[in-house]
Structures are given as C-alpha cells and as structure tokens.
Amino acid sequence: MSPVGDAYPDRCAQPGAAASPRPRILIVDDLPEKRLAYGAILEGLEAEVVMAGSGEEALKRVLEGEFALILLDVNMPGMDGLETAELLRQHRNARHSPIILVTAYADDVQSARGYELGVVDYIQVPVVAPVMRAKVGVFLDLFATRAALARANRDLESRVAERTAELLRSNERLQAEIEERLRAENEREELLARERLLRGQAEELSRLKDEFLATMSHELRTPLNAIFGWITLLRTRRLDEATQARALETIERNARAQKRLIEDLLDVSRIVTGKMALELGDVAPRRIVEGAIATMQPAARAKEVSIVPALGEVTAVVRGDFARLQQVVCNLLSNAVKFTPPGGRIDVELAMIADQVQISVADTGQGIKPEFLPHVFERFRQEDGSIRRRHGGLGLGLAIVRHLVDLHCGTVEARSEGEGRGARFIVRLPIR
C-alpha cells in the first residue's frame, strides 16, 4: 500500500507519451485500508492518485496543485468531510475541483449541506467498484475536456495576438483581415445556430421514437391480453352460450383492432421506404365518403356519436386509388369518433370548390391545443403520448392521411379553436 500522501502508481502510463500534465485524484480517508481499497479500484485510470489521511493533510495537498477530483470521506475524526469541503472551497486550487463525498449514510440535512458546499455527488459505503470507477471516469473526462479547451483557448489567443501585430503593420491588410474575421464569425454563428437546431431536433425525434415504441408495445399487448384471456376461458368449456358468443365477439373485435394497428405500421413502413403504391383510376368522391361513413357507423353508434353527412351534388371524378382515398376518410372519421364524447356529433361535408373536391370532417370533441396544431400530421406525434392516456392507438392515422393525400396531389389541413372546441379536417383533391 502506498504511504499516506504518496501518489498511487499508475500502471497504465504509456512510455514515451507526450509530456502533458496528468489529472490528479485526491483520496481523503482516515482509514488506511479504505485508501488502499479505493486506490486499487481506481488503478488503471489515466490519473495520478494522491492519498491524504485527514482533512488537514488534504488542505496541504491542495496547496501543491489542482486536482481533477476529490474523493472525501464524511465521517472522519477531528475535521470531518463537510468541514474539509468548506475549507477546500476557500482555496483557489480546489475552488472548482469536483468533490464526491463517500459516506455510509446521507440524510437530507447532510445532503443539503454538501450540495451547498459544491459537492457534486455521493458514493454510498460499501462502495461498488464499477460505480466508483464510472463516476470518477466521468470527471476525469470532464477535466481532460476542460484542459483541452484551455489549451485551445491559449492557442487561439496566441493566433489572435500574431494576427493583431500583423494587422498593425499594414492598414490595407488590417481592413482585409477585419472583413475576413467578420465573415468567419458570421459563418461560425450560423453553424452554431444550425448545430443547436439539429441537435434539438435529433433529441426531440429520439424522445418521440422512444415514446412511440412504448405506446406501440402497450397497444399491441392490450388486444392480445383480451384474446388470450377469453381463449383460456373458452378452453374450460364451462361458459354458457351467451358468454361464449360474447367471448367470440371480444376475440374478433380485438383481433380486428390488432390488424388495424399492424396495417398502420405496415403503411408507415411503406411511407418511410417510399414503397407506397397506388392503383389509380377514375373515382367518384361521393362513393368514397359514403363507403367510409358506412364503415365507421358501427363504431360511432357504439359510442353514441352521430355522423351527419352533407354530401353536395359532386359529379366530377378524381384520379386516384379508391381504397386509399377511402382509408383517408376512414382515418379522419376514426379520429373524430375517438376524440368525441358520447352524445357528440360529426359533420361530414362533400363539395366542389373551384377545380377541387373538398371533403370536410368536423367534430364536437376535445379539440386541439394551438401549440400542437402544427404537429398534428407528424409521425410519432400525439398530444398525449403516455401509455396512461385516455385514448388508445399509435397516433399514425393522421400521418398516413397526409402522405396519402400528398400522393394524390392534394392538400389536408387541420383547424381547431382550441381545447374543448372540436376540430375540423379538410381534404382537397384536384378533379380530373
């Protein structure tokens, strides 16, 4: 074991490596066996480990130079860890050094006091070696990053000084360099702004995908649970005829629900890979709307929601895929039924507006918040994306609507006056 105060040997030092200050770790503990154990845990890290057996000795070690990290035992005789941390923070060599307190217990009062003194973390005793190595490794990386930034800053300052001296020697060169620096700064700001925007978009997309995967697993599992539950009961052969009929109805309903979920997933896959194909032909818009209403009428009746059609005399035809266009209207009606409470109303309108066919689906449901309205047609977007939300589904229906309408050279928009004020979706398709 290294004597208290000596550097713990680093067996991973690379011979012939470029001379640069190695990060130092200060371990402060009154028990030699603990110092030895912590040193052994940290062996192999690219750092010099320095030991101190008391708070007083730790203060002396700080006088010798800066530390990348200080591991400080709380319950030491004499000057305890919190007192030591407070004094360390008063010295410029330790003012910004991260301090991790090692303690067998940490109540709220002790934790609050530690954080007031700038303690960054706690490690519970008995120490878990991988946890200690991982936490220490993070702060060593931060120290190395800070050192690299300092070196880069010094290099930058040196270059600026050289450039300034050169500019002072020539007025013409000065003007050219000023213009160049302004251009470079503007480009840098633009790049930084773009990088921040892209990073934010990537983080948001990652969050939405995680949220979508959680929702998808929940939605796929829910009908399976119902199906397997009723199958188990049917196998007992103890159900009366009415219950058997209800079991079969429930199994069929949940199987259809899962089929719809899988079809939505397959449609999204085709959209993402660009493999969504259309079987084009001359289609009568009235047939599209009437077929969709007939398909969704049972679901609306089951929820006590009225579908009120107002189909104008539209004789023009559109060039499109009948099944896919009916899917568009079905998805809009399904969305309206889902978010409209019992006793509500859904108005479906068909009309000719200039050289376009317009299909409108308006409901008296919960409406759309203004901040969510611009994102309503995006994949992985739901106003309430938690698995505990009141309404089920994967939230892909409207994204599929927008893509199918785009494939038919049409447009779709969503309108809502706010939460509790209902919503209206308008599809416009060019006539042939």
Coordinates of C-alpha atoms in Angstrom, one line a residue:
M1 CA 0.0 0.0 0.0
S2 CA 1.3 3.5 -0.8
P3 CA 2.1 5.7 2.2
V4 CA -0.5 8.3 3.1
G5 CA 0.2 11.3 0.9
D6 CA 2.2 9.5 -1.8
A7 CA 1.0 9.1 -5.3
Y8 CA -0.7 5.8 -6.1
P9 CA 1.2 4.2 -9.0
D10 CA -0.5 4.3 -12.5
R11 CA 0.4 1.0 -14.2
C12 CA -1.3 2.1 -17.4
A13 CA 1.1 5.0 -18.1
Q14 CA 2.3 4.9 -21.8
P15 CA 6.1 5.0 -22.1
G16 CA 7.2 7.8 -24.5
A17 CA 3.8 9.5 -24.4
A18 CA 3.8 13.3 -25.0
A19 CA 4.5 15.1 -21.8
S20 CA 1.3 16.7 -20.5
P21 CA 0.0 17.3 -17.0
R22 CA -1.7 14.1 -15.8
P23 CA -5.0 14.6 -13.9
R24 CA -4.7 14.0 -10.2
I25 CA -7.2 12.4 -7.8
L26 CA -7.1 13.2 -4.1
I27 CA -8.5 10.4 -1.8
V28 CA -9.1 11.6 1.7
D29 CA -9.9 9.0 4.4
D30 CA -8.7 8.4 7.9
L31 CA -8.6 4.6 7.4
P32 CA -5.6 3.3 5.5
E33 CA -7.4 0.1 4.3
K34 CA -10.1 2.2 2.7
R35 CA -7.5 4.4 1.0
L36 CA -5.8 1.3 -0.3
A37 CA -9.1 -0.2 -1.5
Y38 CA -10.1 3.0 -3.3
G39 CA -6.7 3.3 -4.9
A40 CA -7.0 -0.3 -6.1
I41 CA -10.4 0.4 -7.6
L42 CA -9.1 3.4 -9.5
E43 CA -5.9 1.6 -10.6
G44 CA -5.6 1.7 -14.4
L45 CA -7.3 5.0 -14.9
E46 CA -5.2 7.7 -16.6
A47 CA -4.6 9.6 -13.5
E48 CA -2.3 10.1 -10.5
V49 CA -3.8 9.1 -7.2
V50 CA -2.8 11.1 -4.1
M51 CA -3.7 10.0 -0.6
A52 CA -4.5 12.1 2.5
G53 CA -5.3 10.6 5.9
S54 CA -7.1 13.6 7.3
G55 CA -8.8 16.9 6.4
E56 CA -5.6 18.8 7.5
E57 CA -3.4 16.8 5.2
A58 CA -5.9 17.2 2.4
L59 CA -5.6 21.0 2.7
K60 CA -1.8 20.6 2.5
R61 CA -2.1 18.5 -0.7
V62 CA -4.3 21.2 -2.3
L63 CA -1.5 23.7 -1.7
E64 CA 0.7 21.6 -4.1
G65 CA -1.6 21.9 -7.1
E66 CA -5.1 21.4 -8.6
F67 CA -7.0 18.1 -8.6
A68 CA -9.3 16.8 -11.2
L69 CA -11.5 15.1 -8.5
I70 CA -11.5 14.9 -4.7
L71 CA -13.0 11.7 -3.0
L72 CA -13.7 12.8 0.5
D73 CA -14.8 10.6 3.4
V74 CA -17.6 12.3 5.5
N75 CA -17.1 10.7 8.9
M76 CA -13.5 11.4 9.8
P77 CA -12.4 12.2 13.4
G78 CA -11.5 15.8 14.1
M79 CA -12.2 17.7 10.9
D80 CA -15.0 15.8 9.2
G81 CA -15.7 15.7 5.5
L82 CA -18.1 18.6 5.4
E83 CA -15.7 20.9 7.3
T84 CA -12.9 19.9 5.0
A85 CA -15.0 20.6 1.9
E86 CA -15.9 24.0 3.2
L87 CA -12.2 24.9 3.7
L88 CA -11.2 23.3 0.4
R89 CA -13.6 25.6 -1.5
Q90 CA -11.8 28.6 0.0
H91 CA -8.6 27.8 -1.7
R92 CA -8.1 28.7 -5.4
N93 CA -6.6 25.3 -6.3
A94 CA -9.8 23.5 -5.1
R95 CA -12.4 26.1 -5.7
H96 CA -13.6 24.4 -8.9
S97 CA -12.5 20.8 -8.2
P98 CA -15.4 18.4 -8.2
I99 CA -15.9 16.8 -4.7
I100 CA -17.6 13.4 -4.2
L101 CA -18.5 12.6 -0.6
V102 CA -18.1 8.9 0.5
T103 CA -20.4 8.0 3.3
A104 CA -22.2 5.1 4.8
Y105 CA -25.4 7.1 5.0
A106 CA -26.6 10.5 3.8
D107 CA -29.7 12.1 5.3
D108 CA -31.5 15.1 3.8
V109 CA -29.7 17.6 6.1
Q110 CA -26.3 16.2 5.3
S111 CA -27.0 16.1 1.5
A112 CA -28.3 19.7 1.5
R113 CA -25.3 20.9 3.4
G114 CA -23.0 19.0 1.0
Y115 CA -24.6 20.5 -2.1
E116 CA -24.4 24.0 -0.6
L117 CA -20.6 23.5 -0.4
G118 CA -20.5 22.5 -4.0
V119 CA -20.4 18.7 -3.6
V120 CA -21.3 17.1 -6.9
D121 CA -22.2 13.6 -5.9
Y122 CA -22.3 11.0 -3.1
I123 CA -21.0 7.4 -3.1
Q124 CA -22.5 5.1 -0.6
V125 CA -20.5 2.7 1.5
P126 CA -19.9 -0.2 0.9
V127 CA -18.5 1.1 -2.3
V128 CA -19.5 -0.7 -5.5
A129 CA -16.3 -0.7 -7.6
P130 CA -17.8 -0.3 -11.1
V131 CA -19.9 2.6 -9.8
M132 CA -16.9 4.4 -8.3
R133 CA -14.8 3.8 -11.4
A134 CA -17.6 5.1 -13.7
K135 CA -18.3 8.2 -11.7
V136 CA -14.6 9.0 -11.4
G137 CA -14.1 8.3 -15.1
V138 CA -16.8 10.9 -16.0
F139 CA -15.0 13.6 -14.0
L140 CA -11.6 12.7 -15.4
D141 CA -13.1 13.1 -18.9
L142 CA -14.5 16.5 -17.9
F143 CA -11.1 17.5 -16.6
A144 CA -9.4 16.4 -19.8
T145 CA -12.0 18.3 -21.9
R146 CA -11.5 21.4 -19.8
A147 CA -7.7 21.2 -20.2
A148 CA -8.1 20.7 -23.9
L149 CA -10.3 23.7 -24.1
A150 CA -7.8 25.8 -22.1
R151 CA -5.0 24.7 -24.5
A152 CA -7.2 25.5 -27.5
N153 CA -8.0 28.9 -25.9
R154 CA -4.3 29.7 -25.4
D155 CA -3.6 28.7 -28.9
L156 CA -6.4 30.9 -30.1
E157 CA -5.2 33.8 -28.0
S158 CA -1.7 33.3 -29.5
R159 CA -3.0 33.4 -33.0
V160 CA -5.1 36.5 -32.3
A161 CA -2.0 38.3 -30.9
E162 CA 0.0 37.4 -34.0
R163 CA -2.8 38.5 -36.3
T164 CA -3.2 41.8 -34.4
A165 CA 0.6 42.5 -34.8
E166 CA 0.4 41.8 -38.4
L167 CA -2.6 44.0 -39.0
L168 CA -1.0 46.9 -37.2
R169 CA 1.8 46.8 -39.8
S170 CA -0.4 47.4 -42.8
N171 CA -3.6 49.4 -42.9
E172 CA -4.7 47.7 -46.1
R173 CA -4.1 44.3 -44.6
L174 CA -5.9 45.4 -41.5
Q175 CA -9.1 46.1 -43.4
A176 CA -8.9 42.8 -45.3
E177 CA -8.4 40.8 -42.1
I178 CA -11.3 42.6 -40.3
E179 CA -13.6 41.7 -43.1
E180 CA -12.4 38.2 -43.1
R181 CA -12.9 37.8 -39.4
L182 CA -16.4 39.2 -39.6
R183 CA -17.3 36.8 -42.3
A184 CA -15.8 33.9 -40.4
E185 CA -17.6 34.9 -37.2
N186 CA -20.9 35.1 -39.0
E187 CA -20.4 31.7 -40.5
R188 CA -19.5 30.3 -37.1
E189 CA -22.6 31.8 -35.6
E190 CA -24.7 30.4 -38.4
L191 CA -23.1 26.9 -38.0
L192 CA -23.6 27.0 -34.2
A193 CA -27.2 28.0 -34.6
R194 CA -27.7 25.3 -37.1
E195 CA -26.0 22.7 -34.9
R196 CA -28.1 23.7 -31.9
L197 CA -31.2 23.4 -34.1
L198 CA -30.2 20.0 -35.5
R199 CA -29.3 18.7 -32.0
G200 CA -32.6 19.8 -30.6
Q201 CA -34.5 18.2 -33.5
A202 CA -32.5 14.9 -33.1
E203 CA -33.1 14.9 -29.3
E204 CA -36.8 15.5 -29.9
L205 CA -37.0 12.8 -32.6
S206 CA -35.3 10.3 -30.3
R207 CA -37.7 11.1 -27.5
L208 CA -40.7 10.7 -29.8
K209 CA -39.4 7.4 -31.1
D210 CA -38.9 6.1 -27.6
E211 CA -42.4 7.3 -26.7
F212 CA -43.8 5.7 -29.8
L213 CA -42.2 2.3 -29.1
A214 CA -43.6 2.3 -25.6
T215 CA -47.0 3.2 -26.9
M216 CA -46.8 0.5 -29.7
S217 CA -45.8 -2.3 -27.3
H218 CA -48.7 -1.3 -25.0
E219 CA -51.2 -1.1 -27.8
L220 CA -50.2 -4.4 -29.3
R221 CA -50.2 -6.2 -26.0
T222 CA -53.7 -4.9 -24.9
P223 CA -55.8 -6.8 -27.5
L224 CA -53.6 -9.9 -27.1
N225 CA -54.3 -10.0 -23.4
A226 CA -58.0 -9.9 -24.1
I227 CA -57.8 -12.6 -26.8
F228 CA -55.7 -15.0 -24.7
G229 CA -57.9 -14.4 -21.6
W230 CA -61.1 -15.4 -23.4
I231 CA -59.4 -18.3 -25.2
T232 CA -58.3 -19.6 -21.8
L233 CA -61.9 -19.3 -20.6
L234 CA -63.3 -21.0 -23.7
R235 CA -61.0 -24.0 -23.2
T236 CA -62.6 -24.7 -19.9
R237 CA -65.9 -25.4 -21.7
R238 CA -67.8 -24.1 -18.8
L239 CA -69.3 -21.0 -20.4
D240 CA -72.9 -20.7 -21.3
E241 CA -73.9 -20.0 -24.8
A242 CA -74.4 -16.2 -24.3
T243 CA -71.0 -15.9 -22.7
Q244 CA -69.4 -17.9 -25.4
A245 CA -70.9 -15.6 -28.0
R246 CA -69.6 -12.6 -26.1
A247 CA -66.1 -14.2 -25.9
L248 CA -66.0 -14.8 -29.6
E249 CA -67.2 -11.2 -30.3
T250 CA -64.5 -9.9 -28.0
I251 CA -61.8 -12.0 -29.6
E252 CA -62.9 -10.9 -33.1
R253 CA -63.0 -7.2 -32.1
N254 CA -59.5 -7.3 -30.5
A255 CA -58.1 -9.3 -33.5
R256 CA -59.5 -6.6 -35.8
A257 CA -58.0 -3.9 -33.6
Q258 CA -54.6 -5.5 -33.8
K259 CA -55.0 -6.0 -37.5
R260 CA -55.6 -2.3 -37.9
L261 CA -52.5 -1.5 -35.8
I262 CA -50.4 -3.8 -37.9
E263 CA -51.8 -2.3 -41.1
D264 CA -50.9 1.2 -39.9
L265 CA -47.4 0.1 -39.0
L266 CA -47.0 -1.5 -42.5
D267 CA -48.3 1.7 -44.1
V268 CA -45.8 3.8 -42.2
S269 CA -43.1 1.4 -43.2
R270 CA -44.1 1.8 -46.9
I271 CA -44.1 5.5 -46.5
V272 CA -40.7 5.7 -44.9
T273 CA -39.2 3.4 -47.6
G274 CA -41.0 5.1 -50.5
K275 CA -42.8 1.9 -51.4
M276 CA -46.4 3.1 -51.1
A277 CA -48.0 2.2 -54.4
L278 CA -51.4 3.5 -55.7
E279 CA -53.8 1.7 -58.1
L280 CA -55.0 4.7 -60.0
G281 CA -58.4 5.0 -61.7
D282 CA -61.4 7.4 -62.0
V283 CA -63.0 7.6 -58.6
A284 CA -66.4 9.2 -57.6
P285 CA -65.8 11.3 -54.4
R286 CA -69.4 10.6 -53.2
R287 CA -68.7 6.8 -53.2
I288 CA -65.5 7.3 -51.2
V289 CA -67.3 9.3 -48.5
E290 CA -70.4 7.1 -48.3
G291 CA -68.3 4.0 -48.1
A292 CA -66.2 5.4 -45.3
I293 CA -69.3 6.5 -43.3
A294 CA -70.8 3.0 -43.7
T295 CA -67.5 1.5 -42.4
M296 CA -67.3 3.8 -39.3
Q297 CA -71.0 4.0 -38.5
P298 CA -71.0 0.9 -36.1
A299 CA -68.1 2.4 -34.1
A300 CA -69.9 5.8 -33.9
R301 CA -73.2 4.2 -32.8
A302 CA -71.3 2.1 -30.1
K303 CA -70.0 5.4 -28.7
E304 CA -73.4 7.2 -29.2
V305 CA -71.8 9.7 -31.6
S306 CA -73.9 10.9 -34.6
I307 CA -72.4 11.1 -38.0
V308 CA -74.3 13.7 -40.1
P309 CA -73.4 13.7 -43.8
A310 CA -74.0 16.8 -46.0
L311 CA -72.9 15.5 -49.5
G312 CA -73.4 18.0 -52.2
E313 CA -74.0 17.2 -55.9
V314 CA -70.5 16.5 -56.9
T315 CA -70.4 14.9 -60.4
A316 CA -66.7 15.4 -61.1
V317 CA -64.3 12.5 -60.6
V318 CA -60.8 12.4 -59.2
R319 CA -57.8 10.4 -60.4
G320 CA -56.8 8.2 -57.5
D321 CA -56.8 4.9 -55.6
F322 CA -60.3 4.2 -54.3
A323 CA -59.2 2.1 -51.3
R324 CA -56.5 4.6 -50.2
L325 CA -58.8 7.6 -50.5
Q326 CA -61.5 5.7 -48.5
Q327 CA -58.7 5.0 -46.0
V328 CA -58.1 8.7 -45.7
V329 CA -61.7 9.5 -44.9
C330 CA -62.0 6.4 -42.6
N331 CA -58.9 7.6 -40.6
L332 CA -60.4 11.1 -40.2
L333 CA -63.7 9.7 -39.1
S334 CA -62.0 7.2 -36.7
N335 CA -60.0 10.1 -35.2
A336 CA -63.2 12.1 -34.8
V337 CA -65.1 9.2 -33.1
K338 CA -62.1 8.6 -30.8
F339 CA -62.0 12.2 -29.5
T340 CA -65.7 13.0 -29.5
P341 CA -67.6 12.2 -26.2
P342 CA -70.9 10.3 -26.2
G343 CA -73.7 12.5 -27.5
G344 CA -71.4 14.4 -29.7
R345 CA -71.7 15.0 -33.4
I346 CA -69.5 14.6 -36.5
D347 CA -70.4 16.6 -39.7
V348 CA -69.1 15.2 -43.0
E349 CA -69.3 17.5 -46.0
L350 CA -68.6 17.0 -49.6
A351 CA -68.5 19.9 -52.0
M352 CA -66.9 21.4 -55.2
I353 CA -64.6 24.4 -54.5
A354 CA -63.3 25.8 -57.8
D355 CA -61.5 23.0 -59.5
Q356 CA -61.1 20.9 -56.4
V357 CA -63.2 18.4 -54.5
Q358 CA -63.3 19.3 -50.8
I359 CA -64.1 16.7 -48.0
S360 CA -64.5 18.1 -44.5
V361 CA -64.8 16.1 -41.3
A362 CA -65.7 18.3 -38.3
D363 CA -66.4 17.1 -34.7
T364 CA -67.6 18.5 -31.4
G365 CA -64.8 16.7 -29.5
Q366 CA -61.9 17.7 -27.3
G367 CA -60.3 19.9 -29.9
I368 CA -56.5 20.5 -30.5
K369 CA -54.3 22.8 -28.4
P370 CA -52.8 25.7 -30.5
E371 CA -49.2 24.6 -29.8
F372 CA -49.9 21.1 -31.0
L373 CA -51.8 22.0 -34.1
P374 CA -48.7 22.4 -36.4
H375 CA -47.5 18.9 -35.4
V376 CA -50.8 17.1 -35.8
F377 CA -49.8 15.3 -39.0
E378 CA -46.3 14.3 -37.9
R379 CA -45.3 10.7 -37.3
F380 CA -44.7 9.6 -33.7
R381 CA -46.6 12.7 -32.5
Q382 CA -49.5 12.5 -30.1
E383 CA -50.9 15.3 -27.9
D384 CA -50.8 12.9 -25.0
G385 CA -48.1 10.3 -25.8
S386 CA -48.1 8.5 -22.4
I387 CA -49.3 4.9 -22.2
R388 CA -51.7 6.1 -19.5
R389 CA -53.6 8.4 -21.9
R390 CA -57.3 8.2 -22.1
H391 CA -57.4 7.3 -25.9
G392 CA -55.7 4.4 -27.4
G393 CA -54.0 4.0 -30.8
L394 CA -50.5 4.5 -32.2
G395 CA -51.1 8.1 -33.4
L396 CA -50.2 7.2 -37.0
G397 CA -53.6 7.7 -38.7
L398 CA -53.2 11.4 -39.4
A399 CA -49.6 11.0 -40.6
I400 CA -50.9 8.3 -43.1
V401 CA -53.7 10.7 -44.2
R402 CA -51.3 13.4 -45.0
H403 CA -49.0 11.1 -47.0
L404 CA -51.8 9.5 -49.0
V405 CA -53.3 12.9 -49.8
D406 CA -49.9 14.1 -50.9
L407 CA -49.6 11.1 -53.2
H408 CA -52.9 12.2 -54.8
C409 CA -51.5 15.8 -55.3
G410 CA -54.0 17.1 -52.8
T411 CA -53.8 19.0 -49.5
V412 CA -55.0 18.4 -46.0
E413 CA -55.3 20.8 -43.1
A414 CA -56.4 20.8 -39.5
R415 CA -58.3 23.5 -37.8
S416 CA -59.4 23.9 -34.2
E417 CA -60.3 26.9 -32.0
G418 CA -58.6 25.2 -29.0
E419 CA -59.1 22.6 -26.3
G420 CA -62.8 21.6 -25.9
R421 CA -63.8 23.4 -29.1
G422 CA -63.8 20.5 -31.5
A423 CA -61.7 20.0 -34.6
R424 CA -62.1 20.2 -38.4
F425 CA -60.0 18.4 -41.0
I426 CA -60.3 19.5 -44.7
V427 CA -59.0 17.4 -47.6
R428 CA -58.8 19.0 -51.1
L429 CA -58.3 16.8 -54.2
P430 CA -57.8 18.0 -57.8
I431 CA -60.5 16.9 -60.2
R432 CA -59.5 15.0 -63.3

